[in-house]
Every structure is written in C-alpha cells, then in structure tokens.
Coordinates of C-alpha atoms in Angstrom, one line a residue:
Chain A
M1 CA 1.7 52.6 39.9
A2 CA -1.2 54.9 39.0
F3 CA 1.3 57.7 38.5
L4 CA 3.4 55.6 36.2
F5 CA 0.3 54.7 34.2
Y6 CA -0.7 58.3 33.7
L7 CA 2.8 59.3 32.9
L8 CA 3.2 56.6 30.2
S9 CA -0.3 57.3 28.8
G10 CA 0.5 61.0 28.6
I11 CA 3.7 60.3 26.7
A12 CA 2.1 57.8 24.4
L13 CA -0.8 60.2 23.5
L14 CA 1.5 63.2 23.1
S15 CA 4.0 61.4 20.9
A16 CA 1.2 59.8 18.9
L17 CA -0.2 63.3 18.2
M18 CA 3.3 64.5 17.3
V19 CA 3.6 61.7 14.7
V20 CA 0.7 63.2 12.9
L21 CA 1.5 66.8 13.4
S22 CA 5.2 66.9 12.7
K23 CA 6.2 68.0 9.2
S24 CA 9.3 66.0 8.6
P25 CA 8.9 62.2 8.2
I26 CA 12.0 61.5 10.2
N27 CA 10.6 63.3 13.2
S28 CA 7.4 61.3 12.8
V29 CA 9.2 58.0 12.9
I30 CA 11.2 59.0 16.0
Y31 CA 8.0 60.1 17.8
L32 CA 6.5 56.8 16.8
I33 CA 9.4 55.0 18.4
V34 CA 8.7 57.0 21.6
C35 CA 5.1 56.0 21.4
F36 CA 5.9 52.3 21.0
L37 CA 8.3 52.5 23.9
S38 CA 5.7 53.9 26.2
I39 CA 3.2 51.2 25.2
A40 CA 5.9 48.6 26.0
G41 CA 6.0 50.3 29.4
H42 CA 2.3 49.6 29.8
Y43 CA 2.9 46.0 29.1
I44 CA 5.4 45.8 31.8
L45 CA 2.9 47.5 34.2
L46 CA 0.6 44.6 33.3
N47 CA 3.4 42.1 34.1
A48 CA 3.5 41.0 30.5
Q49 CA 7.2 40.9 30.2
F50 CA 7.5 38.8 27.1
L51 CA 5.1 41.0 25.2
A52 CA 7.0 44.1 26.2
V53 CA 10.3 42.7 25.0
V54 CA 8.9 41.4 21.8
H55 CA 7.2 44.7 21.2
I56 CA 10.4 46.6 21.7
I57 CA 12.5 44.2 19.5
V58 CA 10.0 43.9 16.7
Y59 CA 8.4 47.3 16.5
T60 CA 11.0 49.7 17.7
G61 CA 14.0 47.5 16.8
A62 CA 13.1 46.1 13.4
I63 CA 10.2 47.8 11.8
M64 CA 11.0 51.4 12.8
V65 CA 14.7 51.1 11.9
V66 CA 13.6 49.8 8.5
F67 CA 11.2 52.8 8.2
L68 CA 14.1 55.2 9.0
F69 CA 16.4 53.5 6.5
V70 CA 13.7 53.7 3.8
I71 CA 13.1 57.4 4.5
M72 CA 16.7 58.2 4.5
L73 CA 17.8 56.1 1.5
L74 CA 14.9 57.3 -0.7
N75 CA 15.5 60.8 0.5
L76 CA 11.9 61.3 1.5
N77 CA 12.9 63.8 4.1
K78 CA 11.4 66.7 2.3
T79 CA 8.3 68.4 3.5
N80 CA 6.4 68.4 0.2
E81 CA 3.1 67.0 1.3
P82 CA 0.5 67.3 -1.4
H83 CA -1.7 70.3 -0.5
K84 CA -5.1 69.3 0.6
S85 CA -8.1 71.6 0.1
V86 CA -9.8 73.2 3.0
L87 CA -13.0 71.2 2.3
T88 CA -11.1 67.9 2.6
K89 CA -9.5 68.9 5.8
F90 CA -12.9 70.1 7.2
M91 CA -14.6 66.8 6.2
A92 CA -11.7 64.8 7.7
V93 CA -11.9 66.7 11.0
I94 CA -15.7 66.2 11.1
S95 CA -15.7 62.5 10.4
G96 CA -12.7 61.8 12.7
G97 CA -14.2 63.9 15.4
M98 CA -17.4 62.0 15.2
L99 CA -15.7 58.7 15.6
F100 CA -13.7 60.1 18.5
L101 CA -16.9 61.3 20.1
V102 CA -18.7 58.0 19.7
L103 CA -15.7 56.1 21.2
I104 CA -15.4 58.5 24.1
A105 CA -19.2 58.4 24.8
A106 CA -19.2 54.6 24.6
A107 CA -16.2 54.3 26.9
K108 CA -17.6 56.7 29.5
G109 CA -19.6 54.2 31.6
V110 CA -17.0 51.4 31.4
N111 CA -15.8 51.9 35.0
E112 CA -19.2 51.0 36.5
M113 CA -19.6 47.8 34.6
I114 CA -19.1 44.2 35.8
V115 CA -15.6 42.9 35.0
A116 CA -15.9 40.2 32.4
K117 CA -12.7 38.4 33.6
E118 CA -10.5 39.0 36.6
F119 CA -6.9 40.0 35.8
D120 CA -4.4 37.2 36.2
A121 CA -1.0 38.7 36.9
N122 CA 0.8 35.6 35.8
I123 CA -0.8 35.3 32.4
G124 CA 1.9 37.4 30.6
L125 CA 4.9 35.4 31.8
V126 CA 6.7 33.4 29.1
A127 CA 6.0 30.0 30.5
N128 CA 2.2 30.6 30.7
L129 CA 2.1 32.3 27.3
G130 CA 4.0 29.4 25.7
K131 CA 1.6 26.9 27.4
V132 CA -1.5 28.7 26.0
L133 CA 0.1 29.2 22.6
Y134 CA 1.0 25.5 22.1
T135 CA -2.2 24.0 23.6
D136 CA -5.4 26.1 23.2
Y137 CA -4.1 28.4 20.4
M138 CA -2.3 25.7 18.4
I139 CA -4.4 26.0 15.3
P140 CA -4.1 29.8 14.9
F141 CA -0.4 29.5 15.7
E142 CA 0.1 26.9 12.9
A143 CA -2.2 28.7 10.5
S144 CA -0.2 31.9 10.8
S145 CA 2.8 30.0 9.4
V146 CA 0.9 29.8 6.1
L147 CA 0.4 33.6 6.4
F148 CA 4.1 34.3 7.0
L149 CA 5.1 31.9 4.3
S150 CA 2.9 33.8 1.8
A151 CA 4.3 37.1 3.0
M152 CA 7.8 35.8 2.4
I153 CA 7.0 34.6 -1.0
G154 CA 5.6 38.0 -1.8
A155 CA 8.6 39.8 -0.6
V156 CA 10.9 37.7 -2.8
M157 CA 8.5 37.8 -5.8
L158 CA 8.0 41.5 -5.8
G159 CA 11.5 42.4 -4.7
K160 CA 13.3 40.2 -7.2
K161 CA 14.7 42.0 -10.3
D162 CA 13.0 40.6 -13.4
K163 CA 14.0 41.5 -16.9
K164 CA 11.1 42.7 -18.8
Chain B
M1 CA -9.8 20.3 8.5
F2 CA -8.1 17.8 6.2
S3 CA -9.1 19.7 3.2
I4 CA -7.5 22.9 4.6
I5 CA -4.3 21.0 5.3
T6 CA -4.3 19.5 1.8
I7 CA -4.7 22.9 0.2
A8 CA -1.9 24.4 2.2
I9 CA 0.4 21.4 1.5
T10 CA -0.3 21.6 -2.2
G11 CA 0.7 25.2 -2.1
V12 CA 4.1 24.4 -0.5
L13 CA 4.5 21.6 -3.0
L14 CA 4.0 23.9 -5.9
L15 CA 6.7 26.2 -4.6
Y16 CA 9.2 23.3 -4.8
L17 CA 7.9 22.1 -8.2
G18 CA 8.9 25.6 -9.5
F19 CA 12.4 24.2 -10.0
L20 CA 11.2 21.8 -12.7
K21 CA 10.1 24.6 -15.0
N22 CA 7.3 22.6 -16.5
R23 CA 3.9 24.4 -16.5
W24 CA 1.9 21.2 -17.1
I25 CA 3.3 19.7 -13.9
Y26 CA 2.3 22.8 -11.9
I27 CA -1.2 22.7 -13.2
S28 CA -1.7 19.0 -12.8
V29 CA -0.4 19.0 -9.2
A30 CA -2.6 22.0 -8.4
I31 CA -5.7 20.5 -9.8
T32 CA -5.1 17.1 -8.2
G33 CA -4.6 18.8 -4.9
L34 CA -7.8 20.8 -5.3
I35 CA -9.8 17.8 -6.3
T36 CA -8.5 15.9 -3.3
A37 CA -9.4 18.8 -1.1
L38 CA -12.9 19.0 -2.6
A39 CA -13.4 15.2 -2.1
L40 CA -12.2 15.4 1.5
S41 CA -14.5 18.3 2.1
V42 CA -17.5 16.6 0.5
F43 CA -17.0 13.3 2.2
S44 CA -17.0 14.9 5.6
W45 CA -20.6 15.9 5.0
N46 CA -22.8 15.4 8.1
S47 CA -19.9 14.6 10.3
L48 CA -19.6 17.6 12.6
E49 CA -16.0 18.2 13.5
T50 CA -14.9 20.6 16.2
S51 CA -11.2 20.5 16.4
F52 CA -8.4 21.8 18.7
S53 CA -10.1 23.5 21.7
N54 CA -13.0 24.9 19.7
M55 CA -11.0 26.9 17.2
L56 CA -12.6 25.5 14.1
I57 CA -16.1 24.0 13.6
I58 CA -16.5 22.2 10.4
D59 CA -20.3 21.8 10.0
N60 CA -22.4 21.4 6.9
Y61 CA -22.6 25.2 6.5
A62 CA -18.8 25.4 6.3
I63 CA -18.4 22.3 4.1
A64 CA -21.0 23.7 1.6
F65 CA -19.3 27.0 1.3
N66 CA -15.8 25.5 1.2
S67 CA -16.9 23.1 -1.6
V68 CA -18.2 26.0 -3.6
M69 CA -15.0 28.0 -3.1
I70 CA -12.7 25.0 -3.9
F71 CA -14.8 24.2 -7.0
A72 CA -14.5 27.9 -8.2
T73 CA -10.8 27.7 -7.7
I74 CA -10.6 24.6 -9.8
L75 CA -12.4 26.4 -12.6
I76 CA -10.0 29.3 -12.2
F77 CA -7.0 27.0 -12.3
L78 CA -8.3 25.4 -15.5
L79 CA -8.2 28.9 -17.1
A80 CA -4.7 29.6 -15.8
P81 CA -2.4 27.7 -18.2
H82 CA -3.8 29.6 -21.2
Y83 CA -3.7 32.9 -19.3
F84 CA 0.0 32.5 -18.4
K85 CA 1.0 31.3 -21.8
G86 CA 4.3 32.9 -22.7
I87 CA 4.8 34.1 -19.2
E88 CA 7.4 32.0 -17.5
K89 CA 8.2 34.1 -14.5
N90 CA 6.7 33.5 -11.1
V91 CA 3.9 31.2 -12.3
P92 CA 4.4 28.5 -9.6
E93 CA 4.6 31.2 -6.9
I94 CA 1.3 32.7 -8.2
Y95 CA -0.3 29.3 -8.0
A96 CA 1.0 28.7 -4.5
L97 CA -0.3 32.1 -3.3
L98 CA -3.7 31.3 -4.8
M99 CA -3.6 28.0 -2.8
F100 CA -2.7 29.8 0.5
S101 CA -5.4 32.4 -0.1
L102 CA -7.9 29.6 -0.6
A103 CA -6.7 27.9 2.6
G104 CA -7.4 31.1 4.5
A105 CA -10.8 31.4 2.9
C106 CA -11.6 27.9 4.1
M107 CA -10.6 28.8 7.6
V108 CA -12.8 31.9 7.5
T109 CA -15.9 29.9 6.8
S110 CA -15.4 27.5 9.6
F111 CA -14.2 29.7 12.5
D112 CA -15.5 29.0 16.0
N113 CA -13.2 31.6 17.6
L114 CA -12.6 35.2 16.7
T115 CA -8.8 34.6 16.7
M116 CA -9.3 32.0 14.0
L117 CA -11.5 34.4 12.0
F118 CA -8.8 37.1 12.2
I119 CA -6.0 34.7 11.2
G120 CA -8.2 33.3 8.4
I121 CA -9.0 36.7 7.0
E122 CA -5.3 37.7 7.0
T123 CA -4.2 34.5 5.4
M124 CA -6.8 35.1 2.7
S125 CA -5.9 38.7 2.1
I126 CA -2.1 38.9 2.3
P127 CA -1.5 36.6 -0.7
L128 CA -4.0 38.8 -2.6
Y129 CA -2.0 42.0 -2.1
I130 CA 0.9 40.2 -3.8
L131 CA -1.2 38.6 -6.5
A132 CA -2.9 41.9 -7.4
G133 CA 0.6 43.3 -8.1
S134 CA 1.9 40.2 -9.8
K135 CA 2.1 42.0 -13.2
K136 CA 5.1 43.8 -12.0
F137 CA 5.6 46.1 -15.0
S138 CA 2.1 47.3 -15.3
I139 CA 1.6 50.5 -13.4
R140 CA -2.2 49.7 -13.0
S141 CA -1.3 46.4 -11.3
N142 CA 1.1 48.2 -8.9
E143 CA -1.6 50.7 -8.1
A144 CA -4.2 47.9 -7.5
S145 CA -1.8 46.1 -5.2
F146 CA -1.0 49.2 -3.2
K147 CA -4.6 50.4 -3.0
Y148 CA -5.9 47.0 -1.9
F149 CA -3.1 46.8 0.7
I150 CA -3.9 50.2 2.2
F151 CA -7.7 49.8 2.3
S152 CA -7.5 46.2 3.5
S153 CA -5.0 47.0 6.2
L154 CA -7.3 49.8 7.5
A155 CA -10.2 47.4 7.5
T156 CA -8.1 44.9 9.4
A157 CA -7.2 47.6 12.0
I158 CA -10.9 48.4 12.4
F159 CA -11.7 44.7 12.7
L160 CA -9.1 44.2 15.4
L161 CA -10.5 47.2 17.4
G162 CA -13.9 45.7 17.1
I163 CA -12.8 42.3 18.4
T164 CA -10.9 44.0 21.2
L165 CA -14.0 45.8 22.3
V166 CA -16.1 42.7 22.1
Y167 CA -13.5 40.7 24.1
G168 CA -13.3 43.4 26.7
M169 CA -17.0 43.2 27.5
V170 CA -17.5 39.4 27.0
G171 CA -14.2 38.1 28.2
S172 CA -13.9 35.4 25.5
F173 CA -13.1 35.0 21.9
H174 CA -15.2 31.9 21.6
V175 CA -18.4 32.2 19.5
G176 CA -20.5 30.1 21.9
D177 CA -19.4 32.3 24.9
I178 CA -20.3 35.5 23.0
S179 CA -23.8 34.3 22.1
N180 CA -24.3 33.1 25.7
Y181 CA -23.3 36.5 27.0
F182 CA -26.2 38.0 25.0
T183 CA -28.7 35.5 26.3
I184 CA -27.7 36.3 29.9
T185 CA -27.2 40.1 29.7
K186 CA -30.2 42.1 29.1
E187 CA -28.7 45.6 29.0
I188 CA -26.0 45.7 26.5
P189 CA -23.2 48.2 27.2
S190 CA -22.8 50.8 24.5
I191 CA -19.1 50.0 24.0
L192 CA -20.0 46.5 22.9
K193 CA -22.4 48.0 20.3
V194 CA -19.5 50.1 19.0
G195 CA -17.4 47.0 18.7
I196 CA -20.2 45.3 16.7
V197 CA -20.5 48.3 14.4
L198 CA -16.7 48.3 13.9
L199 CA -16.9 44.6 12.9
V200 CA -19.7 45.3 10.5
I201 CA -17.7 48.2 8.9
S202 CA -14.6 46.1 8.4
F203 CA -16.6 43.3 6.7
G204 CA -18.2 46.0 4.6
F205 CA -14.7 46.8 3.3
K206 CA -13.9 43.1 2.7
I207 CA -17.1 42.4 0.7
A208 CA -17.0 45.8 -1.1
A209 CA -20.4 47.2 0.0
V210 CA -21.2 50.8 -0.6
P211 CA -19.9 53.2 1.0
F212 CA -16.8 51.0 1.6
H213 CA -16.5 50.1 -2.0
F214 CA -14.0 52.7 -3.3
W215 CA -11.2 50.3 -3.7
A216 CA -13.1 47.7 -5.6
P217 CA -13.3 49.1 -9.2
D218 CA -9.7 50.2 -9.3
V219 CA -8.4 47.0 -7.8
Y220 CA -10.5 44.8 -10.0
E221 CA -9.5 46.7 -13.1
G222 CA -5.8 46.9 -12.3
S223 CA -5.2 43.3 -11.1
P224 CA -4.4 40.6 -13.6
T225 CA -7.8 39.3 -14.9
L226 CA -7.3 35.8 -13.5
I227 CA -6.7 37.2 -10.0
T228 CA -9.7 39.5 -10.4
A229 CA -11.8 36.4 -11.1
F230 CA -10.4 34.8 -7.9
M231 CA -11.0 38.0 -5.9
A232 CA -14.6 38.5 -7.2
T233 CA -15.6 34.9 -6.4
V234 CA -13.7 33.1 -3.7
V235 CA -12.8 36.0 -1.6
K236 CA -16.2 37.6 -1.7
I237 CA -18.0 34.3 -1.0
A238 CA -15.7 33.6 2.0
G239 CA -16.3 37.2 3.3
F240 CA -20.1 36.6 3.0
A241 CA -20.0 33.2 4.6
A242 CA -18.0 34.6 7.5
F243 CA -20.1 37.7 7.9
Y244 CA -23.3 35.7 7.9
K245 CA -21.9 33.3 10.4
L246 CA -20.5 36.0 12.7
L247 CA -23.8 37.9 12.9
S248 CA -26.0 34.8 13.0
T249 CA -24.1 33.0 15.7
C250 CA -22.6 35.7 17.8
F251 CA -24.8 38.8 17.5
I252 CA -28.2 37.5 16.5
L253 CA -29.7 38.4 19.9
V254 CA -28.4 42.0 20.0
P255 CA -31.5 44.1 19.5
D256 CA -31.6 46.9 17.0
S257 CA -28.0 47.5 16.4
W258 CA -26.6 46.2 13.2
H259 CA -29.8 45.6 11.2
H260 CA -30.0 49.3 10.2
L261 CA -26.4 49.2 9.1
I262 CA -26.9 46.1 6.9
L263 CA -30.0 47.8 5.5
G264 CA -28.1 50.9 4.6
L265 CA -25.2 48.9 3.1
S266 CA -27.6 46.8 1.1
V267 CA -29.7 49.6 -0.4
L268 CA -26.7 51.8 -1.2
S269 CA -24.9 48.9 -2.8
L270 CA -27.9 48.1 -5.0
I271 CA -28.5 51.7 -6.1
I272 CA -24.9 53.0 -6.5
G273 CA -23.5 49.7 -7.8
N274 CA -26.1 49.5 -10.6
L275 CA -26.2 53.1 -11.6
A276 CA -22.4 53.3 -11.7
A277 CA -22.2 50.1 -13.8
I278 CA -24.4 51.6 -16.6
K279 CA -21.9 54.4 -17.2
Q280 CA -18.8 52.2 -17.5
K281 CA -17.0 51.8 -20.8
D282 CA -14.6 49.2 -19.6
V283 CA -16.1 45.7 -19.2
K284 CA -13.8 44.8 -16.3
R285 CA -14.9 47.9 -14.4
M286 CA -18.5 47.2 -15.3
L287 CA -18.2 43.7 -13.8
A288 CA -16.6 45.3 -10.7
Y289 CA -19.6 47.6 -10.2
S290 CA -22.0 44.7 -11.0
S291 CA -20.2 42.7 -8.3
I292 CA -20.9 45.6 -5.9
S293 CA -24.6 45.4 -6.8
H294 CA -24.5 41.6 -6.2
T295 CA -23.2 42.4 -2.8
G296 CA -26.4 44.4 -2.2
F297 CA -28.5 41.3 -3.1
M298 CA -26.4 39.0 -1.0
L299 CA -26.8 41.2 2.0
F300 CA -30.6 40.5 1.9
A301 CA -29.7 37.0 3.3
I302 CA -28.0 38.6 6.3
L303 CA -30.8 41.1 6.8
S304 CA -33.4 38.4 7.1
F305 CA -32.2 35.7 9.4
N306 CA -34.4 32.6 9.1
S307 CA -34.0 29.0 8.3
F308 CA -34.0 29.7 4.6
S309 CA -31.4 32.5 4.4
A310 CA -28.3 30.4 4.7
S311 CA -29.2 28.2 1.9
S312 CA -30.3 31.1 -0.3
L313 CA -26.9 32.7 0.4
L314 CA -25.2 29.5 -0.6
Y315 CA -27.2 29.2 -3.8
Y316 CA -26.5 32.9 -4.7
S317 CA -22.8 32.4 -4.1
F318 CA -22.8 29.3 -6.3
A319 CA -24.6 31.0 -9.1
Y320 CA -22.6 34.2 -8.8
A321 CA -19.3 32.3 -8.8
L322 CA -20.1 30.4 -11.9
S323 CA -21.3 33.3 -13.9
T324 CA -18.4 35.6 -12.8
I325 CA -15.8 33.0 -13.7
A326 CA -17.4 32.4 -17.1
A327 CA -17.6 36.2 -17.7
F328 CA -14.0 36.9 -16.6
G329 CA -12.8 33.8 -18.6
V330 CA -14.2 35.2 -21.8
L331 CA -13.0 38.7 -21.0
M332 CA -9.5 37.4 -20.5
V333 CA -9.1 36.1 -24.0
V334 CA -11.0 38.9 -25.7
K335 CA -8.8 41.4 -24.0
N336 CA -5.6 39.6 -25.0
H337 CA -6.5 38.8 -28.6
M338 CA -8.3 41.8 -29.8
S339 CA -5.4 44.0 -28.7
A340 CA -8.1 46.3 -27.4
D341 CA -8.5 47.8 -24.0
G342 CA -11.2 45.5 -22.8
S343 CA -14.0 48.0 -23.5
V344 CA -17.4 47.0 -24.8
Q345 CA -16.3 47.8 -28.3
A346 CA -13.8 44.9 -28.1
F347 CA -16.8 42.5 -27.9
E348 CA -18.5 43.7 -31.1
G349 CA -19.2 41.0 -33.5
L350 CA -17.7 38.3 -31.3
A351 CA -20.5 35.9 -32.1
K352 CA -19.5 35.6 -35.8
K353 CA -16.1 34.0 -35.5
N354 CA -16.2 32.8 -31.9
P355 CA -19.7 31.5 -31.3
I356 CA -18.7 29.4 -28.2
L357 CA -17.2 32.3 -26.4
A358 CA -20.2 34.5 -27.3
I359 CA -22.7 31.9 -26.0
V360 CA -20.7 31.4 -22.8
M361 CA -20.6 35.2 -22.2
T362 CA -24.3 35.5 -23.1
I363 CA -25.4 32.8 -20.6
S364 CA -23.2 34.3 -17.9
M365 CA -24.6 37.8 -18.5
L366 CA -28.2 36.4 -18.5
S367 CA -27.5 34.6 -15.2
M368 CA -26.1 37.8 -13.7
A369 CA -29.1 39.7 -14.8
G370 CA -31.4 37.0 -13.4
I371 CA -33.2 35.8 -16.5
P372 CA -35.1 32.5 -16.0
I373 CA -33.6 29.0 -16.7
T374 CA -30.2 30.4 -15.6
A375 CA -29.0 30.0 -12.1
G376 CA -29.1 33.7 -11.5
F377 CA -32.9 33.8 -11.7
F378 CA -33.4 31.3 -8.8
A379 CA -30.6 32.9 -6.9
K380 CA -32.4 36.3 -6.9
Y381 CA -35.8 34.5 -6.4
Y382 CA -34.7 32.6 -3.3
I383 CA -32.9 35.6 -1.8
F384 CA -36.1 37.7 -2.3
V385 CA -38.2 35.0 -0.8
S386 CA -35.9 34.9 2.2
A387 CA -36.2 38.6 2.6
I388 CA -40.0 38.6 2.3
Q389 CA -40.2 35.9 4.9
G390 CA -38.1 38.2 7.1
G391 CA -40.6 41.0 6.6
W392 CA -38.5 43.2 4.3
L393 CA -41.0 43.7 1.4
W394 CA -40.0 47.3 0.5
I395 CA -36.3 46.2 0.3
V396 CA -37.3 43.5 -2.2
I397 CA -39.1 46.2 -4.3
I398 CA -35.9 48.2 -4.4
G399 CA -34.0 45.0 -5.3
I400 CA -36.3 44.2 -8.2
L401 CA -35.9 47.7 -9.5
A402 CA -32.2 47.4 -9.2
A403 CA -32.2 44.1 -11.0
L404 CA -34.2 45.7 -13.9
V405 CA -31.6 48.5 -14.1
G406 CA -28.9 45.7 -14.1
V407 CA -30.5 44.1 -17.2
A408 CA -29.7 47.2 -19.2
Y409 CA -26.0 47.0 -18.9
Y410 CA -25.8 43.2 -19.2
L411 CA -27.9 43.4 -22.4
K412 CA -25.6 46.1 -23.8
L413 CA -22.8 43.6 -23.9
I414 CA -24.9 40.9 -25.4
I415 CA -26.2 43.2 -28.1
A416 CA -22.6 44.3 -28.9
M417 CA -21.6 40.6 -29.4
F418 CA -24.5 39.6 -31.6
A419 CA -25.9 42.6 -33.4
K420 CA -22.9 44.7 -34.3
T421 CA -20.9 43.5 -37.2
S422 CA -17.2 44.3 -37.3
E423 CA -14.2 42.4 -38.5
T424 CA -12.9 40.1 -35.8
E425 CA -10.4 37.3 -35.8
K426 CA -10.8 33.8 -34.6
I427 CA -9.6 33.4 -31.0
V428 CA -7.5 30.3 -30.4
T429 CA -8.0 28.8 -26.9
S430 CA -6.7 25.7 -25.2
P431 CA -9.0 22.6 -24.5
L432 CA -8.6 23.1 -20.7
Y433 CA -9.8 26.6 -21.1
I434 CA -12.9 25.8 -23.1
T435 CA -13.6 22.9 -20.6
S436 CA -13.6 25.3 -17.7
L437 CA -15.9 27.7 -19.5
L438 CA -18.3 25.0 -20.7
V439 CA -18.5 23.4 -17.2
A440 CA -19.4 26.7 -15.7
T441 CA -22.0 27.4 -18.4
V442 CA -23.6 23.9 -18.2
L443 CA -23.7 24.2 -14.4
I444 CA -25.4 27.6 -14.6
L445 CA -28.1 25.9 -16.7
I446 CA -28.4 22.8 -14.5
A447 CA -28.6 24.8 -11.3
G448 CA -31.1 27.0 -13.1
V449 CA -33.3 24.1 -14.0
L450 CA -32.9 22.0 -10.9
P451 CA -32.4 24.5 -8.1
N452 CA -33.4 21.9 -5.4
L453 CA -30.0 20.2 -5.8
I454 CA -28.3 23.1 -3.9
I455 CA -31.1 24.9 -2.1
S456 CA -32.0 21.8 0.0
L457 CA -28.4 21.2 1.2
I458 CA -28.2 23.4 4.3

C-alpha cells in the first residue's frame, strides 16, 4: 500500500510539474489528465470508490476532453506565449517559493500531532455518502442547485448569438 | 431561512416570466418577491433559528445584515427599468441572476458550517461573473467578467485550501466545534495558522482590500453600472459580514495570528485607496478606489472585536450601501445622457438643469466623505469609537488622515456640479428611478440624524 501511495504521488507531482513546464498546450492537458488519474488512484487507496469514479468521469472525462476540443478547434496549439521579463519571472519564483517554504515548514511537524478524527474506511462508499449527503448536508446540497442553475443560465446567456 | 427560499424562488419565477416579454411584470414580481423576503426576514427578529443539522444559524446578526442587503437590492431594482430601457435582451435573466446572487449573499451571512460558507460564497460569485459580462458587445465588460472570474476563482482555491487545513487539524466544519478546539488546545499547530492566513487572504480578495485589490477598479469600471452598484454594495457587505463572523466566532481565541494581517490590510487599503482615488479622471474608477478605502475603514470593526464592533459594522454597511447606490444611480443617467465617458467633466454644471440629481449626488458624496448630519459621519464615528475601545488609537489617526484626503476628491465632484457652468441638457428619468434615489438620500439624512435607530439593533 505504501509503495502504491508513493508511486501515485510521484506520478501526480511529476505530471503536475510537466503541466506547467511543457510548451505546447496539448501536452499540458494530457499531463493534467495523467495527474487527475493518479489522484483518482489516491481516492481508491482511501476506499472512496464513488469519489474516484466521479473524479474520473467529470474531470478526465468531461472537462479535460472539452479542454482538448477547445484547444484543437481554436487552434491554440502554437507555442507563442507572451514573453515575460526576467524581473517578473524572478518575482514569481521568489513569491511562489516563499509560499512553498511556508507550507512545507508548516506541514513538517504534522506526523507527531494528535489525530483529529480516526479514519473510517467505510465513509467513502456510495451508500454512506448518500446518507450523509441527504441528511446532514441537505442544505448545502440543495443550495448548490441554485449555483448550478445560475451557471447554466450564464452559459446560455453568454453563449447565445445575439444580433447587435 | 424562508427569506432565502423566497429570494431563490423569485429568481426561478423571473426566468419563466421572461416568456411574457413585459418589463413591468418582471420588475413588479422582482420587487414583490424582495419585499416579501425583507418582511419575512424582519419578522423573524429575535427568533433564533438553527436549521438542518447546524448548517445555518439565523440570529439577529444575520437578520440585520440580510435586511440591509435585501433593502439595497430593492433600491437597485428600482433603478433597473430605467437602466434597461431600450434593451430587451436578457433582462429577466439578469434579474434572476441578481436574485440568485442575493440568495447566496444571505447564506453567507448566516453560515454555521464552513461548507455552507463555501457554497454561499460561490452562489454569490458565479452569477456575478456572468452579470459583469452581460454587456456582451462591450470589450470592457468582457474584460471585467474574465478578470473577475480569474481572480475570484483563485481566491476560491485559496479559500478551499484554508478550509482543508483547518478541517485537517480540527476534524470538523462546524463553527462551534472549531471555536471549542481553540478553547481546549493551548499550543496551536502551525499548519492551522497557515490555514487561517489563507482564509484571511481569500476574504481579502473578496472584499477588495489592498494588496488584493487589483481586480476591483477594472471590474467596477467595465461592468454595467447597475451591476457595479450591486457588487459594490451587496457583495461587499456580505463579504464583510461573513469575514467578521468567521473571525469572531471561529478564530477569536487564536493568539497573535491574523490581527497583524488585518492591520496591514486596513492601513494599506486606507492609504492606497485614497491616494489612487485622487488621481482618477473617471468617476466610476474613482468610486471603485473610494470603495477600497471604505474597506479599510470597515476592517477597523474586525480589528477591534468588542460588543460594539458588530453594530458599528452594520451601521457602516447601511450608510455605505445607501450612499453608493445613490452615487451610482446618478452616475448611470449622467453617463448615458451626456454622451460622455463618465469622467468628472460630464458632471460639470449638472446642478443648473438637474437640481435633484445634483443634490442626491452631493448628499451621497458628503456621506461618503463623512460630513456631519449625513449617515457617513456617524458611520466613521462609530467605527473609530469601536477601534479606540479596542486600543487601536494610532490606526484611528491614520483613518482620520485618510478621511481628510478622501474629502478632497469627493469635493472635486461637488464643485464640478455646482461651480462650473457649461451647457447641459435636462435629463429625463422615470418616477421609479427618482423614488429610489430620493429614498436613499432621505434615509442617509435620517440615519445621520437618528443613528440610534440602527446602532442599537445588534
């Protein structure tokens, strides 16, 4: 199990780095798909099967395919990134590195801490998830319908062809 | 709870009414729904409601802020028919999205669980991305929409990471459990502090505090003016109410972690907001920077937690909402009719032919500057008193200096309206429009003369 965890984490980190580093957008998207798949593997290790499947269907299946289509249809597959000055890059590295340092330093002592909640291996199963979603988390679940409705209206409103 | 449901249902109803193609039906249904929601909200005063396994807690604090926000939305809707005159496309959709955004704002003020806070913030923001870009053929509006979307999504990601770190240490999303954790635990793990810092940063984005303000002037300028008025009032008030509630209920016991951050945000917002506002030619941009400086003042309430700070924040929100709506209301018509670009020059000589608009604008500017007998004076006064009680005297001195700088650019506009004489035309407005502006103005004066009506509420 531990070996699998480290393998998946390694793939996830490497592919996430490649998303940023690769020049062509298509390669970035494909690396992102690899990254999402390895994260789905983490969910399976945690016995969260529903989450893993939803993650694969929604992110890798739907969203990333749409990304690919957009990049291909709009012919964005050119490597003409706007040139950034050395100063900007330097500042970005400094600020990003500082955030990284803070997070690493903060996460360093986590292993010795008291566990806030014991891990329940059954929590990720569909039946338990459904029970929690329709009892305790009823209101957020219902409220997010308003959110999705407004997103849908937005897609129609902005996507519809209006004459000037 | 019922007021949130009413608002959401009114939004859905408006979508269906779009088939009727009658703009008076939209507006009457929208206003009826909002007034019902306001009444439901006000009548549940003093009846503490915690619903559905502690997801929402509707106490007097939430009711007071919800009522201010619903009232501000009513005033904005009264301006809407005149603003959308001649525009037939997408008006019911825009009204519905405003309703959904308001529903999200009402959830944000009454959260009792961080999940609910997250859903509320998203429900409030996502309609706004669309609304900011609702002038489809204006490139500035598209830019505003995209910029707001990118910045706000980044803030959301930071917010989620913050919640994750807090959850990882505390083991619960519930506000009560989180505050219990800090009473029990003496030594707070540093990763939890990072989580709190991330939460503060993401709220800094939402309320447009310096140095997280870069989106605000462009988005305020590019969006349709009616939407800007909504953004600058309702969304900002909801952000502040949630921010105050989050820090005062969850993290009040965390020693020396976020106070310095709030201090920095507040001082920088005061200085940079006011100094940048002086240089602006465009009135909308000037109001955007002035709203950043108001953020600085409102952060005083968060800085100095005491029994008085919640009510001073409420009073400031009320005064700020009224004067902002009045200012944007006048700006809307001036920008449309003078066929100008909305710069200060467009206001020159406004008082000659349009005395009512000029007086409304003057009172709202005076209120923003904090001149006595307008609500803005007592708003600043109470928030300073609250800060002094919290022991932040030197911050108050910076605040007073910033307010003095603020008077300069507010007066610039008033002088342009009254002293300069240039040929202007008479602006024709609708009765609803004038009603909204006059209600806002009269309330600014009433709240300025009788501040106890609001300050003693919570």
